[in-house]
PDB file of C-alpha atoms in Angstrom:
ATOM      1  CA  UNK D 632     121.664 116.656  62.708  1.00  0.00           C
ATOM      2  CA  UNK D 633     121.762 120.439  63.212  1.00  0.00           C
ATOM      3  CA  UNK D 634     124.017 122.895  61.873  1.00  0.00           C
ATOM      4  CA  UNK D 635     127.740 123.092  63.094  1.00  0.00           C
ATOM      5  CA  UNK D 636     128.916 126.589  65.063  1.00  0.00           C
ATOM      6  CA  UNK D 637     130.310 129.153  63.674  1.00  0.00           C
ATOM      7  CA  UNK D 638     134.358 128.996  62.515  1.00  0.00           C
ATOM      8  CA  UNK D 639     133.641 125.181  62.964  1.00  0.00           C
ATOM      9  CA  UNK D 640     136.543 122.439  62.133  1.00  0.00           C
ATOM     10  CA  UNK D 641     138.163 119.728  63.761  1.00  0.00           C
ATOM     11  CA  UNK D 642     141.897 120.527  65.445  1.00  0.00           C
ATOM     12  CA  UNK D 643     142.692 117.036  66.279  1.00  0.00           C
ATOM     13  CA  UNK D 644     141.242 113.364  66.846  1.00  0.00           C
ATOM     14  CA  UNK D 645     139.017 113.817  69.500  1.00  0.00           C
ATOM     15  CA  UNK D 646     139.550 118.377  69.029  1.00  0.00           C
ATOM     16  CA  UNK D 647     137.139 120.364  67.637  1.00  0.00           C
ATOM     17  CA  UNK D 648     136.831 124.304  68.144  1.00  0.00           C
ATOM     18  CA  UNK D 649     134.298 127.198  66.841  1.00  0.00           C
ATOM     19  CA  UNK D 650     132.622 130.207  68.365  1.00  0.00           C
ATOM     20  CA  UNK D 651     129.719 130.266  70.648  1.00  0.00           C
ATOM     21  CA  UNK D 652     127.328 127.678  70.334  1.00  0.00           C
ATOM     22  CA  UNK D 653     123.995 128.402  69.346  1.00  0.00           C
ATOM     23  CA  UNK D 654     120.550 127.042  70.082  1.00  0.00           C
ATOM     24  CA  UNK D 655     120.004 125.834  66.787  1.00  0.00           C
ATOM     25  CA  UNK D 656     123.957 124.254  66.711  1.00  0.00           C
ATOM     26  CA  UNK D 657     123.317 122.053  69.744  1.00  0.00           C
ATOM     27  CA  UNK D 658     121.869 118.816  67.559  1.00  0.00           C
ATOM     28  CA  UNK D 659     125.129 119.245  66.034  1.00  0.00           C
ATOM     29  CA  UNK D 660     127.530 118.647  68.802  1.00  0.00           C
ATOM     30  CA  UNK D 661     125.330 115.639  70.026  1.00  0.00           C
ATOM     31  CA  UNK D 662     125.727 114.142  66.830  1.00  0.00           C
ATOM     32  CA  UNK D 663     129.838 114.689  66.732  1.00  0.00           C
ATOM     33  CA  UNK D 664     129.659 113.168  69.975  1.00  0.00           C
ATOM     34  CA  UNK D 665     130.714 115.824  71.913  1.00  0.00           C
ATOM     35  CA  UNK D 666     131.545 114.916  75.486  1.00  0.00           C
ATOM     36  CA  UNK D 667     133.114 117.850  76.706  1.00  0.00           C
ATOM     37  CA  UNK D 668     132.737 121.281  75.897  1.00  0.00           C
ATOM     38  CA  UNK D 669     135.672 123.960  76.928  1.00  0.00           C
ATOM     39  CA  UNK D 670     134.219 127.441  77.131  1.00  0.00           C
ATOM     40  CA  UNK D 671     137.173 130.010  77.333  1.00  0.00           C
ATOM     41  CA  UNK D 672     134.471 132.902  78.058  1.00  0.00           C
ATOM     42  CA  UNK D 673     134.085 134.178  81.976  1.00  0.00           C
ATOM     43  CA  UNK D 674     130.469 135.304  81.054  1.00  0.00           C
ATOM     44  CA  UNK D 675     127.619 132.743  82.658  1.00  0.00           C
ATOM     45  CA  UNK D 676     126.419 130.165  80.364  1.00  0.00           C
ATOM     46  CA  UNK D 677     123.031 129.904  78.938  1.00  0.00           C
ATOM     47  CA  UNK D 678     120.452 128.382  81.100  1.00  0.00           C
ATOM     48  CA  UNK D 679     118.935 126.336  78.289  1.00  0.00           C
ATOM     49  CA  UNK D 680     122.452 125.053  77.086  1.00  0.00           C
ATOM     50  CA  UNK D 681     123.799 124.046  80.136  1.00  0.00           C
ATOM     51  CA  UNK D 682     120.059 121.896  80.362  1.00  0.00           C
ATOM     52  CA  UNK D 683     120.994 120.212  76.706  1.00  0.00           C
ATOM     53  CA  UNK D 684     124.269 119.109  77.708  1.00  0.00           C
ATOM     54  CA  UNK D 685     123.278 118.029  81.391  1.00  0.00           C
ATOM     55  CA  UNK D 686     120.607 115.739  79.385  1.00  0.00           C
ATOM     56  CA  UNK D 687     123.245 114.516  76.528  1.00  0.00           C
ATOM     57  CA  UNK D 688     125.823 113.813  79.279  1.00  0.00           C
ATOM     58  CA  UNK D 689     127.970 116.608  77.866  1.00  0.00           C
ATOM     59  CA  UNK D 690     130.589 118.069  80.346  1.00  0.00           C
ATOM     60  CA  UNK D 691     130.736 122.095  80.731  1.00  0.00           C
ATOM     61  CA  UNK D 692     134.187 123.207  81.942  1.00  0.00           C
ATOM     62  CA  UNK D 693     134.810 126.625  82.162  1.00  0.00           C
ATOM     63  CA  UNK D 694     138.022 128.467  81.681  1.00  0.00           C
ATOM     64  CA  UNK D 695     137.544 131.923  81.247  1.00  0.00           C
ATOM     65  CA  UNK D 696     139.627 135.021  80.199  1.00  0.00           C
ATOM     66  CA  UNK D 697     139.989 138.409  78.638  1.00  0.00           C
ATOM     67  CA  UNK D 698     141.272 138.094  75.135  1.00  0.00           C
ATOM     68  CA  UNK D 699     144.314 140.097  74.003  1.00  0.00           C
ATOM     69  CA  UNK D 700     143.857 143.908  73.284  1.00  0.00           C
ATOM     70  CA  UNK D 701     146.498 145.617  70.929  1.00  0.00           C
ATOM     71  CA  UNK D 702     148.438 148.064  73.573  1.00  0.00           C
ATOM     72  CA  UNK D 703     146.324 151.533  72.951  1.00  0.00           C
ATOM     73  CA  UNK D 704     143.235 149.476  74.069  1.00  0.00           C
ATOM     74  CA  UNK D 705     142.108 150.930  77.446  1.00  0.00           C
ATOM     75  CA  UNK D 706     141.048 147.918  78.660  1.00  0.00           C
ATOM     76  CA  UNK D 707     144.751 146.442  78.930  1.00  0.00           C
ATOM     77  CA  UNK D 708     143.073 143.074  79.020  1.00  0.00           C
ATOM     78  CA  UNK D 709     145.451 139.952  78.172  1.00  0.00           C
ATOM     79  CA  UNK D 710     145.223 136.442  78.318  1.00  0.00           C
ATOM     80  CA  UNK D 711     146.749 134.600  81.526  1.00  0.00           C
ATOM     81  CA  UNK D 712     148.632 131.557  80.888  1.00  0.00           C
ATOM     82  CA  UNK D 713     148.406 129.757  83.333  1.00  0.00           C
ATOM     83  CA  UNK D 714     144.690 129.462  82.143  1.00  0.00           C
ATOM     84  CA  UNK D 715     145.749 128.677  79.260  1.00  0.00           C
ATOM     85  CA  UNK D 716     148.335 126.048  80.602  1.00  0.00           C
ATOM     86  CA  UNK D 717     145.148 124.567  82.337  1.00  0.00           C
ATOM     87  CA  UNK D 718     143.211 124.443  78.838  1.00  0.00           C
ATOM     88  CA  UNK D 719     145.478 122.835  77.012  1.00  0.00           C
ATOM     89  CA  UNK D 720     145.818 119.916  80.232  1.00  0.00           C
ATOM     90  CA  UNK D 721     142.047 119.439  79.243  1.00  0.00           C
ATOM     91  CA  UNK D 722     142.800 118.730  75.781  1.00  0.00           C
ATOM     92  CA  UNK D 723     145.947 116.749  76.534  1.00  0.00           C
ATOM     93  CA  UNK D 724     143.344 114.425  78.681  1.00  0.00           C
ATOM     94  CA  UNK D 725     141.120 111.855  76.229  1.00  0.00           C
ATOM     95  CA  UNK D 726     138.739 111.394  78.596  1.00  0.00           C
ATOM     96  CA  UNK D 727     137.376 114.422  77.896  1.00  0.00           C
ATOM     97  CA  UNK D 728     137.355 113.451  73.972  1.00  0.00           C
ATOM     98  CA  UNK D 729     136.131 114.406  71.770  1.00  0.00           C
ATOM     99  CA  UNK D 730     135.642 117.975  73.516  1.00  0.00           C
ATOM    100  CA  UNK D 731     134.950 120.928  71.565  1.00  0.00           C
ATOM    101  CA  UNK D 732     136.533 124.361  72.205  1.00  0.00           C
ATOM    102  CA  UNK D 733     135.532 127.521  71.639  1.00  0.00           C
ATOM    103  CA  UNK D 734     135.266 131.409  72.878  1.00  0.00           C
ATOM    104  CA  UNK D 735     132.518 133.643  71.445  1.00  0.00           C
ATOM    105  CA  UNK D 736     133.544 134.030  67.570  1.00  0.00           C
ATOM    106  CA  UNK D 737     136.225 130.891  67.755  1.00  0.00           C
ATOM    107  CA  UNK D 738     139.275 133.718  66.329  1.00  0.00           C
ATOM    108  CA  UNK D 739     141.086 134.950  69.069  1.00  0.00           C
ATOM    109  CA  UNK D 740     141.034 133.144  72.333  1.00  0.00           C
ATOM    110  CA  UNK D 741     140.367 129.869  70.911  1.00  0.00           C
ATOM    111  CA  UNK D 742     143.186 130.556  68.216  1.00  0.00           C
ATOM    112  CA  UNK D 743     145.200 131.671  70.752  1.00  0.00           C
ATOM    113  CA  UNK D 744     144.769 128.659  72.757  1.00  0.00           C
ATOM    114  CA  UNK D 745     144.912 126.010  69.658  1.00  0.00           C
ATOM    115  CA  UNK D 746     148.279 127.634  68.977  1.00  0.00           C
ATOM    116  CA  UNK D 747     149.818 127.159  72.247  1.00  0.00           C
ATOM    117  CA  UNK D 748     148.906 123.828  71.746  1.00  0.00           C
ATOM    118  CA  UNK D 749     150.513 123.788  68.377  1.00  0.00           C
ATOM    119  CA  UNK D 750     153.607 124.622  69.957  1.00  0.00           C
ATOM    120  CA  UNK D 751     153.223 121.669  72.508  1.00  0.00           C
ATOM    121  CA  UNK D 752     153.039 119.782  69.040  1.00  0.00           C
ATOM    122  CA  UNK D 753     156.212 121.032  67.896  1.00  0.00           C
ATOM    123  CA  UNK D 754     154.435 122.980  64.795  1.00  0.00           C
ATOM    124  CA  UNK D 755     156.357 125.053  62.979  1.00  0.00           C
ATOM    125  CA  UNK D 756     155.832 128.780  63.766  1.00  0.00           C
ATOM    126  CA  UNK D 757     154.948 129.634  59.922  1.00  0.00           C
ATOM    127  CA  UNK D 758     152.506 126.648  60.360  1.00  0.00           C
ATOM    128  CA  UNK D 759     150.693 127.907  63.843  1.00  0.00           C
ATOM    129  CA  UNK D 760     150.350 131.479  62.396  1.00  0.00           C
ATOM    130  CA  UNK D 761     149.184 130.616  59.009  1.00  0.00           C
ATOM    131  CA  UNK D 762     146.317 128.382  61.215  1.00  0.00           C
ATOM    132  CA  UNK D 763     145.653 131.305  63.642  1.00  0.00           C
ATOM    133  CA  UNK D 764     145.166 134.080  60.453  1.00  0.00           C
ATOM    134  CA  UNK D 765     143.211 131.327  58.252  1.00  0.00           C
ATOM    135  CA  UNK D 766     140.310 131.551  61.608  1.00  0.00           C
ATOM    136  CA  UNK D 767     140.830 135.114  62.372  1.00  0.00           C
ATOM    137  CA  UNK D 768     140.798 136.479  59.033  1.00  0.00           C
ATOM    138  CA  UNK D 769     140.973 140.444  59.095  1.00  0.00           C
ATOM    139  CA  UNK D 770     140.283 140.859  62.293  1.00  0.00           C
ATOM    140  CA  UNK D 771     143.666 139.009  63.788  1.00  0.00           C
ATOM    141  CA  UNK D 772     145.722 140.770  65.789  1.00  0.00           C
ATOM    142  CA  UNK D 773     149.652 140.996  66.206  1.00  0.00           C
ATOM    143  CA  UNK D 774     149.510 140.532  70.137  1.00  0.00           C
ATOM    144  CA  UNK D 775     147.746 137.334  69.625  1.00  0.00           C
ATOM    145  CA  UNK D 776     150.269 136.048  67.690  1.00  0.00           C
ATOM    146  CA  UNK D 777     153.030 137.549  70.049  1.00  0.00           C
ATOM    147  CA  UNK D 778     151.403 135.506  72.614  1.00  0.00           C
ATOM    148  CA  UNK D 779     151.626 132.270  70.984  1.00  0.00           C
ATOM    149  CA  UNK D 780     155.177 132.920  70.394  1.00  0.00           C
ATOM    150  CA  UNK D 781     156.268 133.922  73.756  1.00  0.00           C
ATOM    151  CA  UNK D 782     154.207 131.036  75.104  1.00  0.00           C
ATOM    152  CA  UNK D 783     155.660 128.574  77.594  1.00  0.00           C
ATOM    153  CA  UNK D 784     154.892 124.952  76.477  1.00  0.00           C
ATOM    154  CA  UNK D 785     156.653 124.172  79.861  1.00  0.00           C
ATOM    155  CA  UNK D 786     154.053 125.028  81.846  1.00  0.00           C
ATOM    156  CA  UNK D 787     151.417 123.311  79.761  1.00  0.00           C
ATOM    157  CA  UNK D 788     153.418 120.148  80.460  1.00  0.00           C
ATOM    158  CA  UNK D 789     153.270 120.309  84.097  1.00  0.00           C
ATOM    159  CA  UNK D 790     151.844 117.118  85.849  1.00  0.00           C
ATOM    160  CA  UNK D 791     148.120 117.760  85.851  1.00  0.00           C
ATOM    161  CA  UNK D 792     146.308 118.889  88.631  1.00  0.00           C
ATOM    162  CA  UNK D 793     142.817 117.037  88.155  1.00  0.00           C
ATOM    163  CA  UNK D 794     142.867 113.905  89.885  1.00  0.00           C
ATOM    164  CA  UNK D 795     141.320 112.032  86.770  1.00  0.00           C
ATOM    165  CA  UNK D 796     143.427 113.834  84.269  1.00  0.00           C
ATOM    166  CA  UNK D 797     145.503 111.099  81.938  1.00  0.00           C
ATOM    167  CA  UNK D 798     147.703 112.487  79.375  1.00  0.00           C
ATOM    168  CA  UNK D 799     146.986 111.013  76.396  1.00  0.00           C
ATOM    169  CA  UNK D 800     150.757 111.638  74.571  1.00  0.00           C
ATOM    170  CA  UNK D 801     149.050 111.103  71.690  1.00  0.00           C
ATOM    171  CA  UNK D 802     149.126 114.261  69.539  1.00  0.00           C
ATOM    172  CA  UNK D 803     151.162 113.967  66.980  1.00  0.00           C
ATOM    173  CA  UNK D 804     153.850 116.943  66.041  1.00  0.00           C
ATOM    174  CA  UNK D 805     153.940 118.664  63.342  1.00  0.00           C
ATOM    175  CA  UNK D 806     156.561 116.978  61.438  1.00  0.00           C
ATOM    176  CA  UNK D 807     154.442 113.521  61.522  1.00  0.00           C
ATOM    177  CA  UNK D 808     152.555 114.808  58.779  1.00  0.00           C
ATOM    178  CA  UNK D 809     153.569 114.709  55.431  1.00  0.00           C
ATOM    179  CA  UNK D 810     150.620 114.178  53.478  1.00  0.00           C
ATOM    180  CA  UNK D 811     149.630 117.718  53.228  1.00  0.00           C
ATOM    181  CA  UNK D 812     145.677 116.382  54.250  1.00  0.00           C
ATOM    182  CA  UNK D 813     143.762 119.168  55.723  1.00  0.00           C
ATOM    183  CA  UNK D 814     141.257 118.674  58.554  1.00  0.00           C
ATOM    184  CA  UNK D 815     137.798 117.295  57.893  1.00  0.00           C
ATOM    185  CA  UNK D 816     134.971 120.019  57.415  1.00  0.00           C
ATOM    186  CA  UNK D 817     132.098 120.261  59.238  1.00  0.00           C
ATOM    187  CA  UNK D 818     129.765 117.496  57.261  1.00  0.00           C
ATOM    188  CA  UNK D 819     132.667 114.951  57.027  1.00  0.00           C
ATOM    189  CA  UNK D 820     133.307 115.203  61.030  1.00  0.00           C
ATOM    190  CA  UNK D 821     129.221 114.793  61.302  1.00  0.00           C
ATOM    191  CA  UNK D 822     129.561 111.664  59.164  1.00  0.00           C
ATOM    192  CA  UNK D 823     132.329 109.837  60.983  1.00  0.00           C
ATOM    193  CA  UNK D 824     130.973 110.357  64.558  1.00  0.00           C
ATOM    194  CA  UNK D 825     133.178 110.459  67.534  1.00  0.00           C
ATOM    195  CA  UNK D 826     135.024 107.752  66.327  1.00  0.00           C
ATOM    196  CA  UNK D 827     136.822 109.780  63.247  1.00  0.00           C
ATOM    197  CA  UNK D 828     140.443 109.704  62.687  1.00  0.00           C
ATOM    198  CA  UNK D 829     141.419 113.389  62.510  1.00  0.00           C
ATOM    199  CA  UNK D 830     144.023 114.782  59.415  1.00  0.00           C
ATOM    200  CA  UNK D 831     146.143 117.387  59.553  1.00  0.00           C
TER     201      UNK D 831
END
């Protein structure tokens, strides 16, 4: 079965995120039932993962960016959202489900990015925060979160620009759920297979 990635959990039926996928986490994804994996890192990817998901018919796609730096950072680096935009039409399509996102420690980009889809969701802003800081612990950072906020779901509604892209309509806002369930962990998302009906 493998081991699951680091900062693993499901976002959504058919959404998973984490950091960077190990070696040794690969089993893992193939027995989720990943079909799509959404890498938010520019870097090149590794040789032998890109051969395990060519031979598991697992789809890379590649949107890269900077992460956010706090404004004394030199770099001046920030996230573009348009890429972003484009991210969350992959996760709006289901047939690239289930698809699993993630950057290189699944905190900052990927939180960024599952927020902006929270707001597409109609999530509360206490709720999307209180997600983002539960993943990026200490480390998370105020421009992240002034990112989310100041985040255009407009533009993440746009009609899509991949010819096979079908938006599902199916995520569910925030106010849907009153049950107060949390999402499955890593061995009950293993257990229920591709298939699993994701709570929130």
């Amino acid at each position: 079965m493998g081991e699951p990635p680091e900062n693993f959990s499901m976002v959504w039926k058919g959404i998973y995120r984490s950091g960077f996928p190990a070696r040794r986490n690969l089993p893992f994804l193939r027995t989720i039932g990943v079909r799509s994996v959404l890498c938010l890192c520019p870097e090149e990817y590794p040789d032998s993962s890109l051969a395990f998901f060519e031979s598991n018919g697992i789809a890379l796609i590649q949107h890269g960016m900077d992460g956010n730096k706090a404004p004394d950072d030199r770099t001046g680096a920030f996230m573009a959202p348009e890429i972003v935009a484009r991210a969350i039409g992959v996760l709006l399509d289901e047939s690239t489900h289930p698809v699993l996102i993630h950057c290189n420690q699944g905190k900052h980009r990927t939180g960024c990015l599952v927020g902006c889809l929270r707001k597409v969701q109609r999530w509360s802003s206490v709720a999307t925060f209180e997600e983002y800081r539960r993943f990026a612990g200490a480390k998370a950072r105020l421009v992240d979160l002034q990112f989310i906020e100041l985040f255009d779901t407009a533009t993440a509604l746009q009609p899509p620009q991949r010819a096979n892209s079908r938006p599902s309509g199916k995520l569910l806002a925030q106010s849907e759920l009153s049950d107060g369930r949390q999402p499955p962990t890593a061995r009950q998302a293993a257990a229920s297979g591709p298939g699993a009906t994701a709570a929130a």
